[in-house]
Amino acid sequence: MACTCGGHNEALFAQLDKVIEQHKDQRGSLISVLHKAQGIFGYLPEEVQAYIAEKMDIPLSEIYGVVTFYALFTMNKKGKYTFNVCLGTACYVKGSGKLLEKLQEELGIGVGETTEDGMFSIECCRCVGACGLAPVITINDKVHGHLVPEDIPALIAEIKAAEQMN
Amino acid sequence: MSKIASFEELKALQEAERAKICVRDGQAPTPANLAKHHVLICAGTGCSSSNSMEVKEALEKQLAEAGLNSEIDVVKTGCFGFCSLGPIMVIYPEGTFYHHVKVDDVPEIIETHLKGGQLVERLLYDIPGQDKKATDMSHIPFFQKQNRIALRNCGTIDPEKIEEAIAHNAYQGLGRALTTMTPEEVIAEVEKSGIRGRGGAGFPTGKKWKFAAGYQSEEKYVVVNADEGDPGAFMDRSVLEGDPHSILEAMAIGGYAIGAHHGFIYIRAEYPIAVHRLEIAIAQAREAGLLGDNIMGTGFSFDVDIRLGAGAFVCGEETALLTSVEGKRGEPRPRPPFPAEKGLWGVPTFVNNVETLANIPVIFTKGGDWFSSIGTAGSKGTKVFAMAGKVNNIGLVEVPMGTTLREMIYDIGGGIPNGKAFKAAQTGGPSGGCLPASALDTEIDFDTLVAAGSMMGSGGLIVLDETTCMVDIAKFYLEFTQDESCGKCPPCRIGTKRMLEILDKITRGEGTMEDIDNLETLARTISSSALCALGQTAPNPILATLKFFRDEYEAHIVDKRCPAGVCKKLLRYEIDPAKCKGCTACARNCPVGAIEGTVREPHRIDTTKCIKCGTCIEKCRFGAISRA
Ligand SMILES: Cc1cc2nc3c(=O)[nH]c(=O)nc-3n(C[C@H](O)[C@H](O)[C@H](O)COP(=O)(O)O)c2cc1C
Ligand code: SF4
Ligand code: SF4
Ligand code: SF4
Ligand code: FES
Ligand code: FES
């Protein structure tokens, strides 16, 4: 679950300070900063946006406008493993819609949602450039290609097994 | 690498570096590098995701153990284009092409090929219909009709080593431009080549540069559009991953031509490997004095920065892209003023696509006349197509403009899998249209595609077969544009939604013939009143499918039937009692228990329970189940 204990947060905000410092003098660097902030926190909650607004001297409303405009920025905390189903054309005509159905069925969540244990999220994207392997799903940026719906349970089981080992 | 102080020095370096990798040209090793074999392994996104880098590591480790690492160079390269066969390995000087190479294959490759001088037969490519294997990459039909200009270095060099790029003539075009040509002459050369933009609109590049050069300003910018938004196109990614220096070189040439000293590459964040390689390339080019102050001692300075996109298709549109580079919401603005006059931060700017720029250096080494000798009257050079969908050979294909769809799909693409029939080729992505079988012999270029009711777009080529429903495909693209509409202007925001609702209704079997008229009216209104090309072209997939496949729309509306068997609401599964052997396979596999029957008796499907998943059809070995 979300850890909001002070110590943890402070370390993350210290990292964010460094990022802001690096980009302060670059024109138009807000999107780069937001990318890095999302890398640090996993998502962009209001608290982080407000912090960036103050440090970079940009109105919060402008930052909020940018965050909500771009699909890659999220204000919701994602699961430890994000399944990103490619719905680009090459994948779609090869049946990625069926992969998405199966995945939703197996995890019991919809697109943009996270399982209650905080383990899995489902997202959709349009083309990760691996069309040669269509249809593809990425799991935390690792591409899995040439999938059929029957592969989905094994993908999930593999992660669960690896988690139990830890 | 120390700074290269002059063009002469670069030329000398090119020769010295080429000698180190001449084995890849099929030649004997030279004293500069005595390695007898160069083993090239694809490190593109496709092959990397099927573990090509693990293969590379295993090979390096086992070669070191066998004491062979000085005799054999292992090189990671960009995409070979034949991504569906990945991981791909090519061994020089022989030119042997191995595919689907796994870590377990490494010992045999070392023993049999690298030590024993024999080919590993089972990893060779089977030439379709010839009952023989390709012993040499050049025997593979997929590569034979291609002419790789934009992709010239993808799959021949290590993209993370500037020395290898230099060996393959990187920065020679820039050197020639800076030392022998005025900015006006540079622009004239680009105009002479006849090159038109590969990003979608096909605007003449020379003209675009001339406009930007014509406006006086202290500050100007060169911007590269690497947003590659068409879902299903990946040529720009491959160029950036396989040959990033070609883009840096072209940017500097363009900067010299218009009087800019700074450039930005706007790249989608979904391409982490490409971003990484660009960062390396920029650092290496600066160190070598090929970017930065006083390039090659000519007094010209130019530097480059990267900006990441964040998942908004509309940011591929040039005015939206520029506002996004400025760090804002990427909403388009009306043109004029064009970026050439008021671009990034309000100063003269040109925006070019990655593939367009990948061609520029060659125009300066081989000449504009050479370039314009390739292609058709109105479209010069080659075009890279990302061929995907229902075609055997999926990958990147670079062919001269004027190549026919038939050559691309059948000769290069190897035809349609599973003996299915060709139905249509979709080009131009969400702004484009589709071409039916009657257009297979059209010579493809910017103008013929438009005349045929589609467009080039960025070069996505999605092959559709008889199992694709054209109404569903139109709906797929509308969902995309509706989702990606930035919402700034109502015709696009509301109009795409209306059109999508109508298409949805038709695929549910609730459409009327009036809906077709409504679609056409809406399409005309949106095309003529939307602010940017996203909205203006959004109706194209509907108009094109209506033009060529109106009968499919009518089947959905009048007969309540989806001829391709895709639209679920319209499907009915039935068991033919005469064919059913009562084997129970279907009943055991139906996820909702919709099939009833006793062993060795004909089974029945309860259509009220059936969720139309299609499992039973796949399980029946007697062909007793039909879908209509
Ligand atoms: C909605 C929309 C999306 C676009 N996406 C891209 C893209 O991803 N890449 C690209 O190069 N051009 C894209 N374009 C075209 C650009 O606006 C622009 O014409 C192009 O980058 C100019 O470069 P070129 O002359 O080299 O083709 C898009 C246009 C529109 C309207
Ligand atoms: S046409 Fe669509 S994408 Fe373009 S500005 Fe209007 S709403 Fe935005
Ligand atoms: S289509 Fe699926 S749900 Fe319907 S009968 Fe066949 S297996 Fe059962
Ligand atoms: S699988 Fe085919 S043959 Fe067997 S019971 Fe079902 S319909 Fe009949
Ligand atoms: S369409 Fe899925 S990777 Fe390109
Ligand atoms: S990614 Fe390896 S051939 Fe394309």
PDB file of C-alpha atoms in Angstrom, chain A residues 5 7 22 30 36 42 47 58-60 78 80 82-83 85 87 98-99 103 118 136 138 143 145 149-150 153 159:
ATOM      1  CA  CYS A   5       5.650   7.751   6.120  1.00  0.00           C
ATOM      2  CA  GLY A   7      11.281   9.337   5.887  1.00  0.00           C
ATOM      3  CA  GLN A  22      19.006  20.127 -13.313  1.00  0.00           C
ATOM      4  CA  LEU A  30       8.135  20.998 -17.455  1.00  0.00           C
ATOM      5  CA  LYS A  36      11.158  12.111 -14.037  1.00  0.00           C
ATOM      6  CA  GLY A  42       5.268   6.039  -9.722  1.00  0.00           C
ATOM      7  CA  GLU A  47       1.004  16.894  -3.599  1.00  0.00           C
ATOM      8  CA  ILE A  58       4.635  27.654 -12.578  1.00  0.00           C
ATOM      9  CA  PRO A  59       0.918  27.988 -11.680  1.00  0.00           C
ATOM     10  CA  LEU A  60      -0.488  24.713 -10.342  1.00  0.00           C
ATOM     11  CA  LYS A  78      -0.477   1.856 -10.351  1.00  0.00           C
ATOM     12  CA  LYS A  80       3.468  -3.273  -9.001  1.00  0.00           C
ATOM     13  CA  THR A  82       1.317  -2.975 -15.186  1.00  0.00           C
ATOM     14  CA  PHE A  83       0.041  -4.957 -18.129  1.00  0.00           C
ATOM     15  CA  VAL A  85      -2.085  -4.223 -23.959  1.00  0.00           C
ATOM     16  CA  LEU A  87      -4.234  -1.759 -29.296  1.00  0.00           C
ATOM     17  CA  LYS A  98      -9.167 -10.741 -27.276  1.00  0.00           C
ATOM     18  CA  LEU A  99      -6.033 -10.577 -25.129  1.00  0.00           C
ATOM     19  CA  LEU A 103      -6.731 -10.303 -19.112  1.00  0.00           C
ATOM     20  CA  GLY A 118      -1.864  -3.464  -5.433  1.00  0.00           C
ATOM     21  CA  VAL A 136       1.938  -7.745 -27.867  1.00  0.00           C
ATOM     22  CA  THR A 138       4.187  -5.156 -22.207  1.00  0.00           C
ATOM     23  CA  VAL A 143       7.573  -6.777 -24.381  1.00  0.00           C
ATOM     24  CA  GLY A 145       4.906 -10.913 -28.300  1.00  0.00           C
ATOM     25  CA  PRO A 149      -5.428 -15.465 -24.984  1.00  0.00           C
ATOM     26  CA  GLU A 150      -4.459 -18.880 -23.581  1.00  0.00           C
ATOM     27  CA  PRO A 153      -3.007 -17.178 -17.195  1.00  0.00           C
ATOM     28  CA  ILE A 159       4.647 -13.240 -11.803  1.00  0.00           C
TER      29      ILE A 159
END
